[in-house]
Amino acid sequence: MHQTLEMRALNVEENMTSLIMIFGATGDLAKRKLFPSLYRLYNKGKFHKFAVIGVARKSMPNDAFQASVRDSVVSALGNKENIDEFISHFYYQPHDVSDSSSYGSLKTFADQIDEHHKLEGNRIFYLAMAPEFFGPIALHLKSDGLTDVSGYKRLVIEKPFGHDLESAKELNKQIRTAFSEKEVYRIDHYLGKEMVRNIEVIRFANAIFEPLWNNRYISNIQITSSETLGVEERGRYYESSGALRDMLQNHMMQMVALLAMEPPIRLTTDEIRSEKVRVFRALRSVEGDEVNEYFVRGQYGEGEMDENSVPKYRDEPMVDKESNTETYVAGKVMIDNFRWAGVPFYIRTGKRLKVKSTKIVIQFKDIPMNLYYQTEKMLNPNLLVIHIQPEEGITLHLNAKKAGGHLDAQEVRLSFANTGIHAMNTPEGYEKLLYDCMRGDATNFTHWDEVAYSWAFVDKISAEWQKTKADFPNYVSGSKGPDAADKLLEKDGFFWWPVTDLEVDICK
Ligand code: NAD
């Protein structure tokens, strides 16, 4: 029987009527991402009935809150169509989440809004707040009756989900007192990105790739997520996190799982998640001395970015002058199963690097014998490049006859860029994730098992790194990262494909 992507829709209970309660509604995430995403959904006619209660500590009249929602939509999208009608669905409730006594009035208010807008007792609680509040809020939502509703109740929770396996377990325990696993939507915003979602389709909707998608034909896979920004004003948070926890444990490992998983038997949330979990179970655990054979850490020094001098990490605000926190991590991840035995997945991510780019390179093995020498060098291996951001697209690197030459081969690139054709309609990641949550589709949110396996993997690396003080800083701002990251691949006979040389051609 043919499986179609649409079949996933059969597994969701599409009910676009909901009361959305945003905790942290005056914060950066709400303003930059959540309000504009809700507006786009509204303007596309996706909601049946909805209302939003913004919750934050400071007191503010309703119309001031509505004005701030309007401002954030206009500054993000420059669009004002139907904006007055849109903001009329927004309400504000001042509430200190650490004050146990004020949840009662929040419940009364939520019940009134539910009644007024006829929201059928459907409730989404979106925690856009500092992670230390996640557990206590979930406990209060239960104990103060906010989750006693006649419709569905869902909890959307931002990263970081814990600081390590132990704290993640504790947080999960608190959340699960109020919500079942099916009701928890752990955001990994990479899973909202168009090309990350496309990995599954590229793999499972093309007859030409899946037969080659294994250790017989793939030599290695490289995942790069490089940022040009430094730590900015997030020094306090970043000091307790670092690149390993902030990027690798979640976003990078999720991309590994999507690239490595077996085809699911159906495109349902449970089937896809269980295939991803099987990848996590097959991860080769590295600990003790092995950690530094498989992983490299770095921290940026001062340097030049766009002809401006930028400080070293240790001179950033709220950062320890002797900080041992890594702003860069590169590693070799091995998946010890039948399909991937022997194929390294190289991953790297860092701040203050030369280019902003997230890309996946699938490098295929060399052909058994090369008949076509190029003028000076050997044939290039075939590459499939998935451009995640800022460009979105796919490039397939092939070898073909050089025009006019005898039988010389040269590299040709077949490119598809999302930007040209679909840009106008490509929804932003948060918009897709909010839409999925309202539809009850948790596929692109992380299941607890994925989180737990991933923390167990990462904890062993951080345990080893905490033992020793690194020789930081070890890369210059604006560079490609520490030299040790190149050596990691060189010892296996590979090299990082430079992300700037892999740009996708924009379809005009
Ligand atoms: P922020 O500091 O800008 O906003 C925090 C919000 O929480 C504010 O509305 C503040 O008023 C409210 N708040 C703080 N203490 C409170 C209390 N005791 N009672 C009630 N409200 C209180 O934070 P942010 O950048 O919006 O991030 C929120 C969450 O989203 C964090 O977990 C963060 O890691 C995650 N996140 C943010 C981004 C982003 O782009 N900002 C991206 C990914 C993940």
Coordinates of C-alpha atoms and ligand atoms in Angstrom, one line a residue:
M1 CA 0.0 0.0 0.0
H2 CA 1.3 3.5 -0.8
Q3 CA 2.1 5.7 2.2
T4 CA 1.5 9.4 1.6
L5 CA 2.7 12.2 3.9
E6 CA -1.0 13.2 4.2
M7 CA -1.6 10.0 6.0
R8 CA 0.0 11.5 9.1
A9 CA -3.0 13.9 9.2
L10 CA -5.2 10.8 9.9
N11 CA -3.4 10.4 13.2
V12 CA -4.1 13.8 14.5
E13 CA -7.3 15.2 16.1
E14 CA -7.5 18.5 14.3
N15 CA -9.2 20.9 16.6
M16 CA -8.2 24.4 16.0
T17 CA -10.2 25.9 18.9
S18 CA -8.0 26.6 21.9
L19 CA -7.1 28.9 24.8
I20 CA -3.4 29.5 24.5
M21 CA -1.7 30.6 27.8
I22 CA 1.8 32.0 27.2
F23 CA 3.9 32.2 30.3
G24 CA 6.6 34.8 29.7
A25 CA 4.5 36.9 27.4
T26 CA 6.6 40.0 27.7
G27 CA 9.8 38.1 26.9
D28 CA 11.9 38.0 23.8
L29 CA 10.7 34.7 22.4
A30 CA 7.0 35.7 22.7
K31 CA 7.6 39.0 20.9
R32 CA 10.0 37.8 18.2
K33 CA 8.5 34.4 17.4
L34 CA 5.2 33.5 19.1
F35 CA 3.0 36.5 18.4
P36 CA 4.1 36.8 14.7
S37 CA 3.6 33.1 14.2
L38 CA 0.1 33.2 15.8
Y39 CA -0.7 36.2 13.6
R40 CA 0.3 34.3 10.4
L41 CA -1.8 31.3 11.4
Y42 CA -4.7 33.6 12.1
N43 CA -4.4 35.4 8.8
K44 CA -4.3 32.1 7.0
G45 CA -7.6 31.2 8.6
K46 CA -6.2 28.3 10.6
F47 CA -8.0 29.0 13.8
H48 CA -11.6 28.2 14.4
K49 CA -11.8 29.9 17.8
F50 CA -9.0 31.1 19.9
A51 CA -7.9 33.4 22.6
V52 CA -4.5 34.1 24.2
I53 CA -3.7 34.9 27.8
G54 CA -0.3 36.5 28.2
V55 CA 1.1 35.9 31.6
A56 CA 4.2 37.7 33.0
R57 CA 5.3 39.3 36.2
K58 CA 4.9 43.0 35.6
S59 CA 1.5 44.6 35.8
M60 CA 0.1 46.1 32.7
P61 CA -3.3 47.0 31.4
N62 CA -4.8 44.8 28.7
D63 CA -4.6 47.5 25.9
A64 CA -0.9 48.0 26.6
F65 CA -0.4 44.2 26.1
Q66 CA -2.4 44.2 22.9
A67 CA -0.3 47.2 21.7
S68 CA 2.9 45.2 22.4
V69 CA 1.5 42.3 20.4
R70 CA 0.6 44.6 17.6
D71 CA 4.2 46.1 17.6
S72 CA 5.9 42.8 17.6
V73 CA 3.8 41.6 14.6
V74 CA 4.4 44.8 12.7
S75 CA 8.1 44.8 13.4
A76 CA 8.5 41.1 12.5
L77 CA 6.2 41.0 9.4
G78 CA 5.5 44.6 8.5
N79 CA 1.9 43.5 8.1
K80 CA -1.2 45.2 9.6
E81 CA -4.0 43.4 7.8
N82 CA -6.7 42.3 10.3
I83 CA -4.4 43.3 13.1
D84 CA -7.1 44.9 15.3
E85 CA -9.3 41.9 15.1
F86 CA -6.3 39.6 15.8
I87 CA -5.2 41.5 19.0
S88 CA -8.7 41.6 20.3
H89 CA -8.2 37.9 21.1
F90 CA -5.3 38.8 23.5
Y91 CA -5.6 39.2 27.2
Y92 CA -3.0 39.9 29.9
Q93 CA -2.8 38.6 33.4
P94 CA 0.0 39.8 35.7
H95 CA 1.1 36.8 37.7
D96 CA 4.3 35.8 39.5
V97 CA 4.8 32.2 38.7
S98 CA 6.7 31.6 41.9
D99 CA 3.8 33.0 44.0
S100 CA 1.6 30.0 44.8
S101 CA -1.3 32.1 45.9
S102 CA -1.9 33.7 42.5
Y103 CA -2.7 30.6 40.4
G104 CA -6.3 30.6 41.8
S105 CA -7.1 34.0 40.1
L106 CA -5.3 32.8 36.9
K107 CA -7.7 29.8 36.8
T108 CA -10.7 32.0 37.3
F109 CA -9.6 34.3 34.5
A110 CA -8.8 31.4 32.2
D111 CA -12.3 29.9 32.8
Q112 CA -14.0 33.2 32.0
I113 CA -12.1 33.6 28.8
D114 CA -12.8 30.0 27.8
E115 CA -16.5 30.6 28.5
H116 CA -16.6 33.9 26.7
H117 CA -14.9 32.6 23.5
K118 CA -16.5 29.1 23.7
L119 CA -13.1 27.4 23.5
E120 CA -14.5 24.0 24.5
G121 CA -12.1 23.6 27.4
N122 CA -9.1 23.2 25.1
R123 CA -6.0 24.6 26.6
I124 CA -2.4 25.0 25.5
F125 CA 0.1 26.1 28.1
Y126 CA 3.2 27.6 26.5
L127 CA 6.2 28.0 28.9
A128 CA 8.3 30.7 27.3
M129 CA 10.2 31.3 30.5
A130 CA 13.5 30.5 32.2
P131 CA 13.8 26.8 32.6
E132 CA 13.9 26.8 36.5
F133 CA 10.2 27.7 36.4
F134 CA 9.1 24.8 34.1
G135 CA 8.7 22.3 36.9
P136 CA 7.0 24.5 39.5
I137 CA 4.5 25.9 36.9
A138 CA 3.5 22.4 35.7
L139 CA 2.9 21.4 39.3
H140 CA 0.8 24.4 40.0
L141 CA -1.2 24.1 36.8
K142 CA -2.3 20.7 38.2
S143 CA -2.7 21.5 41.9
D144 CA -4.6 24.8 41.2
G145 CA -7.0 23.2 38.7
L146 CA -5.9 24.9 35.5
T147 CA -5.6 21.5 33.9
D148 CA -9.0 20.4 34.9
V149 CA -10.6 21.0 31.6
S150 CA -13.2 19.3 29.5
G151 CA -11.2 19.5 26.3
Y152 CA -7.6 18.7 25.5
K153 CA -4.7 20.1 27.6
R154 CA -1.1 20.4 26.2
L155 CA 2.1 21.7 27.6
V156 CA 4.6 23.3 25.2
I157 CA 8.0 23.6 26.8
E158 CA 11.1 25.4 25.6
K159 CA 14.7 24.3 25.7
P160 CA 16.7 23.5 27.7
F161 CA 15.0 20.4 29.0
G162 CA 17.2 19.9 32.0
H163 CA 20.9 20.5 32.5
D164 CA 21.9 16.8 32.5
L165 CA 20.1 13.5 32.7
E166 CA 19.4 13.8 36.4
S167 CA 17.8 17.3 36.2
A168 CA 15.9 16.3 33.1
K169 CA 14.5 13.3 34.9
E170 CA 13.4 15.5 37.8
L171 CA 11.8 18.0 35.5
N172 CA 10.1 15.3 33.6
K173 CA 8.7 13.8 36.8
Q174 CA 7.2 17.2 37.8
I175 CA 5.7 17.7 34.4
R176 CA 4.3 14.2 34.2
T177 CA 2.3 14.8 37.4
A178 CA 0.1 17.2 35.4
F179 CA 0.5 16.0 31.8
S180 CA 0.8 12.6 30.1
E181 CA 3.7 12.1 27.7
K182 CA 1.3 12.6 24.8
E183 CA 0.4 16.0 26.1
V184 CA 3.9 17.3 26.4
Y185 CA 5.4 19.1 23.4
R186 CA 9.1 19.6 23.9
I187 CA 10.2 22.3 21.4
D188 CA 13.3 21.7 19.4
H189 CA 13.0 24.6 17.0
Y190 CA 15.3 22.8 14.5
L191 CA 12.4 20.4 14.0
G192 CA 10.4 23.3 12.8
K193 CA 12.9 24.2 10.0
E194 CA 11.7 23.4 6.6
M195 CA 14.8 21.5 5.4
V196 CA 15.1 19.5 8.6
R197 CA 11.5 18.3 8.0
N198 CA 12.6 17.6 4.5
I199 CA 15.2 15.1 5.5
E200 CA 12.5 12.5 6.0
V201 CA 11.0 13.2 2.6
I202 CA 14.3 13.3 0.7
R203 CA 15.1 9.9 2.2
F204 CA 11.8 8.1 2.0
A205 CA 10.2 9.6 -1.1
N206 CA 13.1 8.9 -3.5
A207 CA 13.9 5.5 -4.9
I208 CA 17.5 6.6 -5.7
F209 CA 18.6 7.4 -2.2
E210 CA 17.3 4.8 0.2
P211 CA 19.1 1.9 -1.4
L212 CA 22.4 3.8 -1.0
W213 CA 21.7 5.1 2.5
N214 CA 23.9 2.7 4.4
N215 CA 27.5 1.8 5.2
R216 CA 28.1 0.1 1.8
Y217 CA 27.7 3.4 -0.1
I218 CA 28.1 6.3 2.4
S219 CA 31.6 7.0 3.7
N220 CA 30.7 9.7 6.2
I221 CA 28.1 12.3 7.1
Q222 CA 29.0 15.8 8.2
I223 CA 26.6 18.1 10.1
T224 CA 27.7 21.7 10.6
S225 CA 25.8 24.4 12.5
S226 CA 28.0 27.4 12.6
E227 CA 27.1 30.8 14.0
T228 CA 28.8 34.2 13.6
L229 CA 27.2 35.7 16.7
G230 CA 29.0 35.5 20.0
V231 CA 27.3 34.8 23.3
E232 CA 25.8 38.4 23.3
E233 CA 23.9 39.1 26.5
R234 CA 23.2 35.4 27.3
G235 CA 26.5 35.0 29.2
R236 CA 24.9 33.9 32.5
Y237 CA 22.8 31.1 30.8
Y238 CA 25.7 30.1 28.5
E239 CA 28.2 29.7 31.3
S240 CA 26.1 26.8 32.7
S241 CA 25.4 25.4 29.3
G242 CA 28.1 25.6 26.6
A243 CA 27.8 24.4 23.0
L244 CA 27.5 20.8 24.1
R245 CA 24.3 21.3 26.1
D246 CA 23.0 24.3 24.1
M247 CA 23.3 22.8 20.6
L248 CA 24.6 19.3 20.5
Q249 CA 22.4 17.5 23.0
N250 CA 19.3 18.7 21.2
H251 CA 19.5 20.1 17.7
M252 CA 22.6 18.3 16.4
M253 CA 21.5 14.9 17.8
Q254 CA 18.0 15.3 16.4
M255 CA 19.5 15.8 12.9
V256 CA 21.7 12.7 13.4
A257 CA 18.5 10.7 14.3
L258 CA 16.6 11.9 11.3
L259 CA 19.4 11.0 9.0
A260 CA 20.1 7.6 10.5
M261 CA 16.7 6.2 11.4
E262 CA 15.1 3.3 9.6
P263 CA 12.1 4.0 7.5
P264 CA 9.1 4.1 9.8
I265 CA 6.3 1.6 9.0
R266 CA 3.8 4.5 9.0
L267 CA 4.2 8.2 9.1
T268 CA 2.7 8.5 12.6
T269 CA 4.1 10.2 15.6
D270 CA 4.7 7.0 17.5
E271 CA 6.3 5.2 14.6
I272 CA 8.7 8.0 13.7
R273 CA 9.6 8.6 17.3
S274 CA 10.3 5.0 18.0
E275 CA 12.6 4.8 15.0
K276 CA 14.5 7.8 16.2
V277 CA 14.8 6.3 19.7
R278 CA 16.3 3.2 18.1
V279 CA 19.1 5.4 16.7
F280 CA 19.8 6.9 20.1
R281 CA 19.9 3.4 21.6
A282 CA 22.5 2.4 19.0
L283 CA 24.8 5.4 19.7
R284 CA 28.3 4.4 20.7
S285 CA 28.8 5.7 24.2
V286 CA 32.2 7.4 24.7
E287 CA 33.6 8.1 28.1
G288 CA 36.7 8.6 30.1
D289 CA 39.9 9.0 28.0
E290 CA 38.0 8.1 24.8
V291 CA 36.1 11.4 24.9
N292 CA 39.0 13.4 23.6
E293 CA 39.5 10.9 20.8
Y294 CA 36.0 11.4 19.6
F295 CA 35.3 15.0 20.7
V296 CA 37.0 18.4 20.4
R297 CA 36.1 21.5 22.4
G298 CA 36.9 25.1 21.7
Q299 CA 36.3 28.6 23.0
Y300 CA 36.6 31.8 20.9
G301 CA 39.3 34.3 21.4
E302 CA 39.2 37.9 20.2
G303 CA 39.2 38.6 16.5
E304 CA 37.7 40.4 13.6
M305 CA 34.1 40.0 12.4
D306 CA 33.0 42.1 9.4
E307 CA 36.1 44.3 10.0
N308 CA 35.1 45.0 13.6
S309 CA 37.1 43.8 16.6
V310 CA 35.2 41.5 18.8
P311 CA 36.1 40.4 22.4
K312 CA 37.1 36.9 23.5
Y313 CA 34.4 34.8 25.2
R314 CA 36.0 35.3 28.6
D315 CA 35.6 39.1 28.2
E316 CA 31.9 38.9 27.4
P317 CA 29.4 40.2 30.0
M318 CA 28.6 37.8 32.9
V319 CA 31.3 35.4 31.8
D320 CA 34.0 34.1 34.2
K321 CA 37.5 35.4 33.2
E322 CA 38.8 31.9 33.6
S323 CA 35.8 30.2 32.0
N324 CA 36.1 26.6 31.0
T325 CA 32.9 26.7 29.0
E326 CA 33.1 25.5 25.4
T327 CA 31.7 27.7 22.6
Y328 CA 32.6 25.2 20.0
V329 CA 32.3 21.4 19.9
A330 CA 33.1 18.9 17.1
G331 CA 32.7 15.2 17.4
K332 CA 32.5 11.8 15.8
V333 CA 29.3 10.0 16.5
M334 CA 29.2 6.3 15.7
I335 CA 25.9 4.4 15.4
D336 CA 26.6 0.8 16.0
N337 CA 23.8 -0.9 14.1
F338 CA 23.7 -3.0 10.9
R339 CA 23.0 0.0 8.6
W340 CA 25.6 2.4 10.0
A341 CA 28.5 0.3 11.4
G342 CA 31.7 2.0 10.5
V343 CA 30.2 5.2 9.1
P344 CA 31.3 8.3 11.1
F345 CA 28.7 11.1 11.6
Y346 CA 30.9 14.1 12.2
I347 CA 29.1 17.0 13.9
R348 CA 30.3 20.5 14.7
T349 CA 28.8 23.6 16.1
G350 CA 30.2 26.9 17.4
K351 CA 29.9 30.5 17.9
R352 CA 31.9 33.4 16.4
L353 CA 32.8 31.4 13.4
K354 CA 33.5 32.7 9.9
V355 CA 30.1 32.0 8.4
K356 CA 26.5 31.5 9.6
S357 CA 25.4 28.2 8.1
T358 CA 23.7 24.9 8.9
K359 CA 24.4 22.2 6.4
I360 CA 24.4 18.4 6.1
V361 CA 26.8 16.8 3.8
I362 CA 26.4 13.1 2.9
Q363 CA 29.6 11.9 1.3
F364 CA 29.2 8.7 -0.8
K365 CA 32.1 6.3 -1.1
D366 CA 34.4 6.5 -4.0
I367 CA 33.7 4.4 -7.1
P368 CA 35.6 1.1 -7.1
M369 CA 38.0 2.2 -9.9
N370 CA 38.5 5.6 -11.4
L371 CA 38.6 5.6 -15.2
Y372 CA 38.2 9.3 -15.5
Y373 CA 41.1 11.4 -14.2
Q374 CA 40.5 15.0 -14.0
T375 CA 43.4 17.2 -15.2
E376 CA 45.1 17.4 -11.8
K377 CA 43.1 15.6 -9.2
M378 CA 41.1 12.5 -8.5
L379 CA 37.4 12.4 -9.1
N380 CA 35.3 14.2 -6.5
P381 CA 33.1 11.9 -4.4
N382 CA 29.4 12.2 -4.9
L383 CA 27.9 14.5 -2.2
L384 CA 24.3 15.2 -1.3
V385 CA 24.2 18.5 0.5
I386 CA 21.1 19.5 2.5
H387 CA 21.2 23.3 3.1
I388 CA 19.2 24.0 6.3
Q389 CA 19.9 27.7 6.8
P390 CA 20.3 30.5 5.8
E391 CA 19.7 29.0 2.3
E392 CA 17.3 26.2 2.1
G393 CA 17.8 23.6 -0.6
I394 CA 19.5 20.5 -1.8
T395 CA 22.6 20.0 -4.0
L396 CA 23.7 16.8 -5.5
H397 CA 27.3 16.8 -6.6
L398 CA 28.0 14.5 -9.5
N399 CA 30.8 14.0 -12.0
A400 CA 30.1 14.5 -15.7
K401 CA 32.0 14.9 -18.9
K402 CA 33.8 18.2 -19.3
A403 CA 32.4 20.0 -22.3
G404 CA 34.7 19.9 -25.3
G405 CA 37.2 17.8 -23.5
H406 CA 38.1 14.2 -24.4
L407 CA 36.8 12.0 -21.6
D408 CA 37.8 14.2 -18.7
A409 CA 35.3 14.3 -15.9
Q410 CA 34.4 17.4 -13.9
E411 CA 32.1 18.0 -11.0
V412 CA 28.6 19.2 -11.8
R413 CA 26.0 20.3 -9.2
L414 CA 22.3 19.8 -9.4
S415 CA 20.7 22.3 -7.1
F416 CA 17.3 23.0 -5.8
A417 CA 16.7 26.0 -3.7
N418 CA 13.5 26.5 -1.7
T419 CA 14.1 30.3 -1.8
G420 CA 13.0 30.9 -5.4
I421 CA 9.8 28.9 -5.6
H422 CA 8.5 28.5 -2.1
A423 CA 9.8 31.4 -0.1
M424 CA 6.6 33.3 0.0
N425 CA 4.7 30.3 1.4
T426 CA 7.4 28.8 3.6
P427 CA 6.1 29.2 7.2
E428 CA 8.5 30.1 9.9
G429 CA 9.6 27.3 12.2
Y430 CA 7.6 28.4 15.2
E431 CA 4.5 28.8 13.1
K432 CA 4.7 25.2 12.0
L433 CA 5.3 24.0 15.5
L434 CA 2.4 26.0 17.0
Y435 CA 0.2 24.7 14.2
D436 CA 1.3 21.1 14.9
C437 CA 0.6 21.5 18.6
M438 CA -2.9 22.8 18.0
R439 CA -3.5 19.9 15.6
G440 CA -2.2 17.4 18.2
D441 CA 0.7 16.3 16.0
A442 CA 3.7 15.8 18.3
T443 CA 5.9 14.2 15.6
N444 CA 8.2 17.2 15.4
F445 CA 8.6 17.6 19.2
T446 CA 11.1 15.5 21.2
H447 CA 9.8 12.5 23.1
W448 CA 11.2 12.0 26.6
D449 CA 13.1 8.8 25.5
E450 CA 15.0 10.8 22.9
V451 CA 15.8 13.5 25.5
A452 CA 17.0 10.9 28.1
Y453 CA 19.2 8.9 25.7
S454 CA 20.7 12.1 24.3
W455 CA 21.5 13.4 27.8
A456 CA 23.0 10.1 28.8
F457 CA 25.3 10.4 25.8
V458 CA 26.3 14.0 26.4
D459 CA 26.7 13.7 30.2
K460 CA 29.7 11.3 29.8
I461 CA 31.4 13.9 27.5
S462 CA 30.8 16.8 29.9
A463 CA 31.9 14.7 32.9
E464 CA 35.3 14.1 31.3
W465 CA 35.6 17.8 30.2
Q466 CA 34.8 19.0 33.7
K467 CA 37.8 17.1 35.1
T468 CA 40.4 19.2 33.2
K469 CA 40.8 22.8 32.5
A470 CA 41.0 23.3 28.7
D471 CA 43.6 25.4 27.0
F472 CA 41.2 28.2 26.1
P473 CA 40.8 30.3 24.0
N474 CA 41.8 28.0 21.2
Y475 CA 40.3 29.6 18.1
V476 CA 40.2 33.1 16.8
S477 CA 36.8 34.8 16.3
G478 CA 35.9 34.8 12.6
S479 CA 37.9 31.7 11.9
K480 CA 36.7 28.2 11.1
G481 CA 37.2 26.9 14.6
P482 CA 40.0 25.0 16.4
D483 CA 42.6 23.1 14.4
A484 CA 41.9 20.0 16.5
A485 CA 38.5 19.7 14.7
D486 CA 40.3 19.3 11.4
K487 CA 42.6 16.7 12.9
L488 CA 39.6 14.7 14.1
L489 CA 38.7 14.0 10.5
E490 CA 42.2 13.8 9.1
K491 CA 43.1 10.8 11.3
D492 CA 40.2 9.0 9.6
G493 CA 41.3 10.1 6.1
F494 CA 38.5 12.7 5.7
F495 CA 38.2 16.5 5.8
W496 CA 35.4 18.9 6.6
W497 CA 33.7 20.1 3.4
P498 CA 34.0 23.9 3.7
V499 CA 30.5 25.1 4.0
T500 CA 31.2 28.2 1.9
D501 CA 32.1 26.1 -1.1
L502 CA 28.8 24.2 -1.0
E503 CA 26.4 27.1 -1.5
V504 CA 23.3 26.3 -3.3
D505 CA 22.5 28.1 -6.5
I506 CA 19.4 30.2 -6.1
C507 CA 16.7 29.3 -8.6
K508 CA 15.6 32.4 -10.4
Ligands
NAD1 P1 13.1 36.5 28.4 O1 14.0 36.7 29.6 O2 13.2 37.5 27.3 O3 11.6 36.5 29.0 C1 11.2 35.8 30.1 C2 9.8 36.1 30.4 O4 9.5 35.5 31.7 C3 9.4 37.6 30.6 O5 8.1 37.8 30.1 C4 9.3 37.8 32.1 O6 8.4 38.8 32.5 C5 8.8 36.5 32.5 N1 9.1 36.2 33.9 C6 10.3 36.1 34.5 N2 10.2 35.8 35.8 C7 8.8 35.6 36.1 C8 8.0 35.3 37.2 N3 8.6 35.0 38.4 N4 6.7 35.2 37.0 C9 6.1 35.5 35.8 N5 6.8 35.8 34.7 C10 8.1 35.9 34.9 O7 13.3 35.0 27.9 P2 13.2 34.5 26.4 O8 14.3 34.8 25.6 O9 11.8 34.9 25.9 O10 13.2 32.9 26.6 C11 12.2 32.1 27.2 C12 12.4 30.7 27.1 O11 12.6 30.3 25.7 C13 13.8 30.2 27.7 O12 13.6 28.9 28.2 C14 14.7 30.2 26.5 O13 15.8 29.3 26.7 C15 13.8 29.7 25.4 N6 14.2 30.1 24.1 C16 14.3 31.4 23.7 C17 14.7 31.7 22.4 C18 14.7 33.2 21.9 O14 14.9 33.4 20.7 N7 14.5 34.1 22.8 C19 15.0 30.7 21.5 C20 15.0 29.4 21.9 C21 14.6 29.1 23.2

